[in-house]
Coordinates of C-alpha atoms in Angstrom, one line a residue:
X465 CA 0.0 0.0 0.0
X466 CA 1.4 3.4 -1.1
X467 CA 1.2 6.1 1.5
X468 CA 0.2 9.5 0.3
X469 CA 1.9 12.7 1.5
X470 CA -0.7 14.8 3.3
X471 CA 1.0 18.0 2.2
X472 CA 0.9 17.0 -1.5
X473 CA -2.6 15.7 -1.1
X474 CA -3.7 19.1 0.4
X475 CA -2.1 21.0 -2.5
X476 CA -3.9 18.8 -5.1
X477 CA -7.2 19.3 -3.3
X478 CA -6.7 23.1 -3.3
X479 CA -5.8 23.1 -6.9
X480 CA -8.9 21.1 -7.8
X481 CA -11.0 23.6 -5.9
X482 CA -9.4 26.6 -7.7
X483 CA -9.8 24.9 -11.1
X484 CA -13.6 24.8 -10.5
X485 CA -13.6 28.5 -9.5
X486 CA -11.4 29.4 -12.5
X487 CA -13.8 27.6 -14.8
X488 CA -16.7 29.7 -13.4
X489 CA -14.6 32.8 -13.7
X490 CA -13.7 32.1 -17.3
X491 CA -17.4 31.6 -18.1
X492 CA -18.3 34.8 -16.4
X493 CA -15.6 36.7 -18.4
X494 CA -16.8 35.2 -21.6
X495 CA -20.3 36.5 -20.7
X496 CA -19.4 39.9 -19.5
X497 CA -16.6 40.5 -22.0
X498 CA -18.7 39.2 -24.9
X499 CA -21.7 41.3 -24.0
X500 CA -19.8 44.6 -23.6
X501 CA -17.9 44.1 -26.9
X502 CA -21.2 43.1 -28.6
X503 CA -22.8 46.3 -27.3
X504 CA -19.9 48.4 -28.6
X505 CA -19.7 46.7 -32.0
X506 CA -23.5 47.2 -32.5
X507 CA -23.0 51.0 -31.9
X508 CA -24.7 51.2 -28.5
X509 CA -21.7 52.6 -26.5
X510 CA -21.7 56.4 -26.0
X511 CA -19.4 59.4 -26.1
X512 CA -20.0 59.9 -22.4
X513 CA -18.3 58.1 -20.9
X514 CA -16.6 55.5 -23.1
X515 CA -15.5 57.9 -25.9
X516 CA -14.4 60.5 -23.4
X517 CA -12.4 58.1 -21.1
X518 CA -11.0 56.2 -24.1
X519 CA -9.6 59.5 -25.6
X520 CA -8.2 60.4 -22.2
X521 CA -6.4 57.0 -21.9
X522 CA -5.2 57.2 -25.5
X523 CA -3.9 60.7 -25.3
X524 CA -2.1 59.9 -22.0
X525 CA 0.0 57.4 -23.9
X526 CA 0.4 59.6 -27.0
X527 CA 1.9 62.8 -25.6
X528 CA -1.1 64.6 -24.1
X529 CA -1.4 63.2 -20.5
X530 CA -5.0 63.0 -19.2
X531 CA -6.3 65.4 -21.9
X532 CA -9.6 65.3 -23.8
X533 CA -11.6 67.4 -26.1
X534 CA -14.9 65.5 -25.8
X535 CA -16.6 67.5 -23.0
X536 CA -15.2 71.0 -23.5
X537 CA -14.3 71.3 -27.2
X538 CA -10.7 72.1 -26.3
X539 CA -7.8 70.0 -24.9
X540 CA -8.5 70.1 -21.2
X541 CA -7.4 67.9 -18.3
X542 CA -9.5 65.0 -17.0
X543 CA -8.3 66.0 -13.6
X544 CA -10.5 69.0 -13.7
X545 CA -13.4 66.7 -12.9
X546 CA -11.9 63.5 -11.3
X547 CA -8.6 62.4 -10.0
X548 CA -7.9 59.0 -11.6
X549 CA -4.2 58.5 -12.5
X550 CA -5.0 54.8 -13.0
X551 CA -6.3 55.7 -16.4
X552 CA -2.7 55.8 -17.6
X553 CA -2.5 52.1 -16.9
X554 CA -5.6 51.5 -19.0
X555 CA -4.0 53.6 -21.7
X556 CA -0.9 51.4 -21.7
X557 CA -3.0 48.6 -23.2
X558 CA -3.2 50.6 -26.4
X559 CA 0.5 49.9 -27.0
X560 CA -0.4 46.3 -27.4
X561 CA -3.9 46.5 -29.0
X562 CA -4.9 50.0 -30.3
X563 CA -8.6 49.4 -30.0
X564 CA -11.3 50.8 -27.7
X565 CA -12.4 47.2 -26.9
X566 CA -9.2 46.7 -25.0
X567 CA -10.4 48.9 -22.0
X568 CA -13.9 47.3 -22.2
X569 CA -12.4 43.9 -21.8
X570 CA -10.0 45.2 -19.1
X571 CA -13.1 46.4 -17.1
X572 CA -14.9 43.1 -17.6
X573 CA -11.9 41.1 -16.6
X574 CA -11.4 43.1 -13.4
X575 CA -15.0 42.8 -12.5
X576 CA -14.7 39.0 -12.9
X577 CA -11.4 39.0 -10.9
X578 CA -13.3 40.7 -8.0
X579 CA -15.2 37.5 -7.4
X580 CA -12.1 35.3 -6.7
X581 CA -11.3 36.8 -3.2
X582 CA -15.0 36.2 -2.4
X583 CA -14.6 32.6 -3.4
X584 CA -11.4 32.3 -1.3
X585 CA -13.4 33.5 1.7
X586 CA -16.3 31.2 1.4
X587 CA -14.0 28.1 0.9
X588 CA -14.0 28.1 4.7
X589 CA -17.5 26.7 4.4
X590 CA -16.9 24.2 1.7
X591 CA -15.9 24.1 -2.0
X592 CA -19.3 23.8 -3.5
X593 CA -20.8 26.4 -1.2
X594 CA -18.0 28.8 -2.3
X595 CA -18.7 28.0 -6.0
X596 CA -22.4 28.7 -5.4
X597 CA -21.6 32.1 -3.8
X598 CA -19.2 32.9 -6.7
X599 CA -22.0 32.2 -9.2
X600 CA -24.3 34.4 -7.2
X601 CA -21.7 37.2 -7.4
X602 CA -21.3 36.9 -11.1
X603 CA -25.1 36.8 -11.7
X604 CA -25.8 39.9 -9.6
X605 CA -27.6 42.4 -11.8
X606 CA -25.7 45.4 -10.5
X607 CA -22.5 43.8 -11.8
X608 CA -24.1 43.5 -15.3
X609 CA -25.5 47.0 -15.3
X610 CA -22.1 48.4 -14.6
X611 CA -20.5 46.2 -17.3
X612 CA -23.0 47.4 -19.8
X613 CA -22.7 51.1 -19.1
X614 CA -19.6 51.9 -21.1
X615 CA -16.2 52.2 -19.2
X616 CA -15.7 53.9 -15.8
X617 CA -12.5 54.2 -13.9
X618 CA -14.3 53.7 -10.5
X619 CA -15.1 50.0 -11.4
X620 CA -11.3 49.4 -11.6
X621 CA -11.3 49.7 -7.8
X622 CA -13.6 46.7 -7.4
X623 CA -10.9 43.9 -7.3
X624 CA -8.8 46.0 -4.8
X625 CA -11.8 46.4 -2.5
X626 CA -12.6 42.7 -2.8
X627 CA -9.0 41.9 -1.9
X628 CA -9.2 44.3 1.1
X629 CA -12.4 42.5 2.3
X630 CA -10.6 39.1 2.1
X631 CA -7.5 40.5 3.9
X632 CA -9.5 42.2 6.7
X633 CA -11.5 39.0 7.4
X634 CA -8.3 36.9 7.2
X635 CA -6.6 39.4 9.6
X636 CA -3.9 40.3 7.0
X637 CA -4.1 44.0 7.8
X638 CA -1.0 45.2 5.9
X639 CA -2.3 43.7 2.7
X640 CA -5.8 45.2 3.3
X641 CA -4.3 48.7 3.8
X642 CA -2.1 48.3 0.7
X643 CA -5.1 47.3 -1.4
X644 CA -7.2 50.2 -0.1
X645 CA -4.3 52.7 -0.6
X646 CA -4.2 51.6 -4.2
X647 CA -7.8 52.6 -4.7
X648 CA -6.9 56.3 -4.0
X649 CA -5.3 56.4 -7.5
X650 CA -8.5 55.3 -9.1
X651 CA -11.1 57.8 -7.8
X652 CA -11.0 60.7 -5.4
X653 CA -13.9 59.6 -3.3
X654 CA -12.2 56.3 -2.4
X655 CA -11.0 58.2 0.7
X656 CA -14.4 57.5 2.1
X657 CA -13.9 53.8 1.6
X658 CA -10.7 54.0 3.6
X659 CA -12.3 55.9 6.4
X660 CA -15.2 53.4 6.7
X661 CA -12.8 50.4 6.7
X662 CA -10.7 52.2 9.3
X663 CA -13.7 52.7 11.6
X664 CA -14.6 49.0 11.1
X665 CA -11.1 47.9 12.3
X666 CA -11.2 50.3 15.2
X667 CA -14.7 49.5 16.4
X668 CA -15.4 45.9 15.5
X669 CA -11.9 44.3 15.3
X670 CA -9.6 46.2 17.7
X671 CA -6.7 44.2 19.0
X672 CA -3.7 44.3 16.7
X673 CA -5.9 45.8 13.9
X674 CA -6.2 49.2 15.6
X675 CA -3.0 50.8 14.2
X676 CA -4.0 49.9 10.7
X677 CA -7.5 51.2 11.3
X678 CA -6.0 54.4 12.5
X679 CA -3.9 54.7 9.3
X680 CA -7.0 54.3 7.1
X681 CA -9.1 56.6 9.2
X682 CA -6.5 59.4 9.0
X683 CA -5.3 58.9 5.4
X684 CA -8.7 58.4 3.8
X685 CA -10.3 61.7 4.8
X686 CA -7.1 63.6 4.5
X687 CA -6.7 62.4 0.9
X688 CA -10.3 63.2 0.1
X689 CA -10.0 66.7 1.4
X690 CA -6.7 67.4 -0.3
X691 CA -7.7 66.0 -3.7
X692 CA -11.2 67.6 -3.8
X693 CA -10.2 71.0 -2.4
X694 CA -6.7 71.4 -3.7
X695 CA -5.7 69.1 -6.5
X696 CA -8.8 69.0 -8.7
X697 CA -9.6 72.7 -8.3
X698 CA -6.1 73.5 -9.5
X699 CA -7.0 71.8 -12.9
X700 CA -10.5 73.2 -13.1
X701 CA -11.1 76.4 -15.1
X702 CA -13.4 77.8 -12.3
X703 CA -11.2 76.6 -9.5
X704 CA -13.7 74.3 -7.8
X705 CA -14.6 70.7 -7.4
X706 CA -17.7 70.7 -9.6
X707 CA -19.0 67.3 -8.5
X708 CA -19.7 68.7 -5.0
X709 CA -22.0 71.5 -6.3
X710 CA -23.5 69.4 -9.1
X711 CA -24.4 66.3 -7.2
X712 CA -25.0 67.7 -3.7
X713 CA -26.5 71.1 -4.5
X714 CA -28.9 70.7 -1.6
X715 CA -26.0 71.3 0.8
X716 CA -25.1 74.6 -0.8
X717 CA -22.5 76.0 -3.2
X718 CA -19.3 74.7 -1.5
X719 CA -17.8 73.2 1.7
X720 CA -18.4 76.3 3.8
X721 CA -22.1 76.5 2.8
X722 CA -22.4 72.7 3.3
X723 CA -21.2 73.0 6.9
X724 CA -23.7 75.8 7.5
X725 CA -26.5 73.8 6.0
X726 CA -25.7 70.8 8.3
X727 CA -25.7 73.0 11.4
X728 CA -29.1 74.6 10.4
X729 CA -30.7 71.2 9.6
X730 CA -28.8 68.3 11.2
X731 CA -31.4 65.8 9.7
X732 CA -31.0 67.0 6.1
X733 CA -28.8 64.0 5.1
X734 CA -31.3 61.5 6.5
X735 CA -34.2 63.3 4.7
X736 CA -32.2 63.1 1.5
X737 CA -31.4 59.4 1.8
X738 CA -34.6 58.0 3.2
X739 CA -36.9 59.1 0.4
X740 CA -39.3 56.4 -0.8
X741 CA -37.7 55.6 -4.2
X742 CA -34.2 55.6 -2.7
X743 CA -35.2 53.2 0.1
X744 CA -36.8 51.0 -2.5
X745 CA -33.6 51.0 -4.6
X746 CA -31.6 49.9 -1.6
X747 CA -34.2 47.2 -0.8
X748 CA -33.8 45.9 -4.4
X749 CA -30.1 45.8 -4.1
X750 CA -30.3 43.8 -0.8
X751 CA -33.0 41.6 -2.3
X752 CA -30.6 40.6 -5.1
X753 CA -28.5 39.0 -2.3
X754 CA -31.5 37.5 -0.4
X755 CA -31.1 40.2 2.3
X756 CA -28.2 38.1 3.7
X757 CA -25.8 41.1 4.1
X758 CA -28.0 42.2 7.0
X759 CA -26.7 39.2 9.0
X760 CA -23.1 40.5 8.6
X761 CA -22.7 42.8 11.6
X762 CA -19.8 45.2 11.2
X763 CA -19.1 45.0 7.5
X764 CA -22.7 45.8 6.6
X765 CA -22.1 49.1 8.4
X766 CA -19.3 49.7 5.9
X767 CA -21.4 48.8 2.9
X768 CA -24.6 50.7 3.7
X769 CA -22.9 54.1 4.2
X770 CA -21.2 53.7 0.8
X771 CA -24.6 53.3 -0.8
X772 CA -26.1 56.1 1.2
X773 CA -23.3 58.3 0.0
X774 CA -24.4 57.6 -3.6
X775 CA -28.0 58.2 -2.6
X776 CA -27.3 61.6 -1.2
X777 CA -26.9 62.8 -4.8
X778 CA -29.3 65.1 -6.5
X779 CA -28.6 63.1 -9.7
X780 CA -31.7 60.7 -9.7
X781 CA -30.1 58.0 -11.8
X782 CA -27.2 57.8 -9.3
X783 CA -29.4 58.1 -6.2
X784 CA -31.7 55.2 -7.2
X785 CA -28.7 53.0 -8.1
X786 CA -29.3 52.8 -11.8
X787 CA -25.7 53.7 -12.6
X788 CA -22.5 51.7 -12.2
X789 CA -21.3 53.0 -8.9
X790 CA -23.0 50.4 -6.6
X791 CA -21.2 47.5 -8.3
X792 CA -17.9 48.7 -6.9
X793 CA -19.1 48.0 -3.4
X794 CA -20.6 44.5 -4.0
X795 CA -17.6 42.8 -2.5
X796 CA -18.2 44.6 0.8
X797 CA -21.8 43.2 0.8
X798 CA -20.5 39.7 0.1
X799 CA -18.0 40.1 2.9
X800 CA -20.9 40.9 5.2
X801 CA -22.7 37.8 4.0
X802 CA -19.5 35.8 5.0
X803 CA -19.7 37.3 8.4
X804 CA -23.4 36.3 8.7
X805 CA -22.6 32.7 7.7
X806 CA -20.3 32.5 10.8
X807 CA -23.4 32.8 12.9
X808 CA -25.2 29.9 11.1
X809 CA -24.9 26.2 11.7
X810 CA -23.5 24.1 8.8
X811 CA -26.9 23.2 7.4
X812 CA -28.1 26.8 7.8
X813 CA -25.2 28.0 5.6
X814 CA -26.2 25.7 2.8
X815 CA -29.8 26.9 3.0
X816 CA -28.6 30.5 3.0
X817 CA -26.4 29.8 0.0
X818 CA -29.4 28.4 -1.8
X819 CA -31.4 31.6 -0.9
X820 CA -28.5 33.7 -2.3
X821 CA -28.2 31.9 -5.6
X822 CA -32.0 31.9 -6.1
X823 CA -32.2 35.6 -5.3
X824 CA -29.4 36.3 -7.7
X825 CA -31.0 34.3 -10.5
X826 CA -34.4 36.0 -10.0
X827 CA -32.8 39.5 -9.8
X828 CA -30.8 38.8 -12.9
X829 CA -33.9 38.0 -15.0
X830 CA -36.0 40.7 -13.5
X831 CA -33.4 43.3 -14.2
X832 CA -32.9 42.0 -17.7
X833 CA -29.9 44.2 -18.7
X834 CA -28.0 41.4 -20.4
X835 CA -31.1 39.8 -22.0
X836 CA -32.4 43.1 -23.2
X837 CA -29.1 43.9 -24.9
X838 CA -29.4 40.6 -26.9
X839 CA -33.0 41.3 -27.9
X840 CA -32.4 44.8 -29.2
X841 CA -30.3 44.8 -32.4
X842 CA -28.8 48.3 -32.2
X843 CA -27.6 49.6 -35.5
X844 CA -28.7 47.4 -38.4
X845 CA -25.8 45.1 -39.5
X846 CA -25.6 46.6 -43.0
X847 CA -25.4 50.1 -41.7
X848 CA -22.7 49.1 -39.3
X849 CA -20.6 48.0 -42.2
X850 CA -21.2 51.3 -44.0
X851 CA -20.4 53.3 -40.9
X852 CA -17.1 51.4 -40.5
X853 CA -16.2 52.0 -44.1
X854 CA -16.8 55.7 -43.7
X855 CA -14.7 55.8 -40.5
X856 CA -11.9 54.0 -42.4
X857 CA -11.8 57.0 -44.8
X858 CA -10.9 59.4 -41.9
X859 CA -7.1 59.7 -41.4
X860 CA -6.0 58.9 -37.8
X861 CA -4.4 62.3 -37.4
X862 CA -7.6 64.2 -38.5
X863 CA -9.8 66.0 -36.0
X864 CA -13.4 64.8 -36.1
X865 CA -16.9 65.8 -34.9
X866 CA -19.1 62.8 -34.4
X867 CA -22.4 61.9 -32.9
X868 CA -22.8 60.2 -29.6
X869 CA -22.8 56.5 -30.6
X870 CA -20.2 57.0 -33.4
X871 CA -17.7 58.9 -31.3
X872 CA -16.3 55.9 -29.2
X873 CA -15.3 54.3 -32.5
X874 CA -13.2 57.3 -33.5
X875 CA -11.8 58.4 -30.2
X876 CA -8.2 57.3 -30.7
X877 CA -7.0 60.7 -31.9
X878 CA -5.8 63.9 -30.3
X879 CA -9.0 65.9 -31.1
X880 CA -12.5 64.6 -31.3
X881 CA -15.7 66.6 -30.6
X882 CA -19.2 65.5 -29.6
X883 CA -21.5 66.8 -32.4
X884 CA -22.9 69.5 -32.6
X885 CA -19.6 70.9 -31.3
X886 CA -17.5 71.2 -34.5
X887 CA -14.6 73.7 -33.7
X888 CA -12.0 73.1 -36.4
X889 CA -12.9 69.5 -37.2
X890 CA -11.5 68.1 -40.4
X891 CA -14.4 65.7 -40.7
X892 CA -18.0 65.5 -39.5
X893 CA -19.8 62.1 -39.3
X894 CA -23.6 62.1 -38.6
X895 CA -26.1 59.3 -38.2
X896 CA -29.8 60.4 -38.5
X897 CA -31.0 57.1 -36.9
X898 CA -28.6 57.1 -34.0
X899 CA -28.6 58.9 -30.6
X900 CA -28.7 62.7 -31.1
X901 CA -27.5 63.5 -27.5
X902 CA -27.0 66.2 -26.4
X903 CA -29.5 67.5 -28.9
X904 CA -33.3 66.9 -28.9
X905 CA -34.5 65.2 -32.1
X906 CA -36.2 68.3 -33.5
X907 CA -33.1 70.4 -32.9
X908 CA -30.9 67.8 -34.5
X909 CA -33.1 67.9 -37.7
X910 CA -32.0 71.5 -38.1
X911 CA -28.4 70.4 -38.3
X912 CA -29.2 67.5 -40.5
X913 CA -30.9 69.8 -43.1
X914 CA -27.9 72.2 -42.9
X915 CA -25.6 69.3 -43.7
X916 CA -27.4 68.8 -47.0
X917 CA -25.6 72.0 -48.2
X918 CA -22.7 72.4 -45.8
X919 CA -20.7 75.6 -45.8
X920 CA -17.0 75.0 -45.8
X921 CA -17.3 71.2 -46.1
X922 CA -17.6 68.8 -49.1
X923 CA -19.9 65.9 -48.9
X924 CA -18.1 62.5 -49.2
X925 CA -21.2 60.3 -48.4
X926 CA -24.9 60.9 -48.0
X927 CA -27.0 57.8 -48.0
X928 CA -28.6 55.3 -45.6
X929 CA -29.2 58.2 -43.1
X930 CA -25.4 58.6 -42.7
X931 CA -23.4 61.7 -43.8
X932 CA -19.6 62.1 -43.9
X933 CA -18.3 65.6 -44.5
X934 CA -14.7 66.8 -45.1
X935 CA -13.4 70.3 -44.5
X936 CA -12.6 72.1 -47.8
X937 CA -9.1 73.4 -48.4
X938 CA -9.1 77.2 -48.2

């Protein structure tokens, strides 16, 4: 009888478990990556934010760091609105594959990667339970909504937050702090995430975690204040952090007015968050996870304030969680579920895992983001080919004014404008059947009629509701 080495046997067992998780992750990447590329290829991605961020990333690696013309019509810094140096890393992909789809697949891949620390956590409760939880994570409709809303730098923080959740619950505090510090280079408001994790370590963990909690509690808010009040305003033409006045106008016109408002009405934040449609949106998010995060004690008190921060916004789409932001914090909710599982007996955990996967499946089909994309064809296939052939006629160094859904296919150039902004564009590309944003349809028709006899431009193509114009030589 041949004796087996228990160490070798343990390694083999772990590898088998990770092979199962890897297979699920690969299937998830095929789904998320395939859907986002299909959406882009069928001309359903948009100037804001895919075309905009794609140009920022491309310009960063082509001599114009963090510059774009999409929003302002002139080369201006992305840092005037957000502080996301990580976009340079995304732009580096274009050295290997000079295609907008590269950053879409990067985003999809990082969202999928975010599930693996969650799987590693739940392996404590059994391999198949962990695989079930991983499937539930990948089916969560908020993950799919985010994946199908163009490209957003904030989502690149999701795997780092997921790694931080794993590290905190495994008591690997230096790795948790390092992961969270990395998020500061992704989005300015990640400082809030650090502060909440810091409070969690100080209040719920204590012991040897408190020095690390203190670091996060100090660094997070300090970074948030420095970037929003000093760094971003230094790039902004009006010298202010516009997001503060745009999303949170109910607080006033700036930090000083916000403090005064809070003193006058201490309950104003609660009034803003606990409105019926916002509460319903949070209930729907929790329902997609079978309400299991509510069993999680301390970590749910990290997750909920992150959602309430979004819901404070005057922007309704953000406040009712239609946009991509909530997906970034999904790993924190799943970390709370892990904490709740600790309180359950073994049989109860399997029942809870069944509730979780069932809730995720129901929510996935009720939301219908992925299925709706497959049902709606986007631009007709024959028109797609024509549009691509017209784009191929535009030299890569030429400046272009293009409509909303055409712009992301032309954004790898120094200067591109969202129609009707034209500036000194060498070419103009219009699609009468496509999105006319930011114009209303009736206003767009005025421009379409003007394009029939364009002043200063020659018409290269006018058929199939597509027009390509080229600036005439003086």
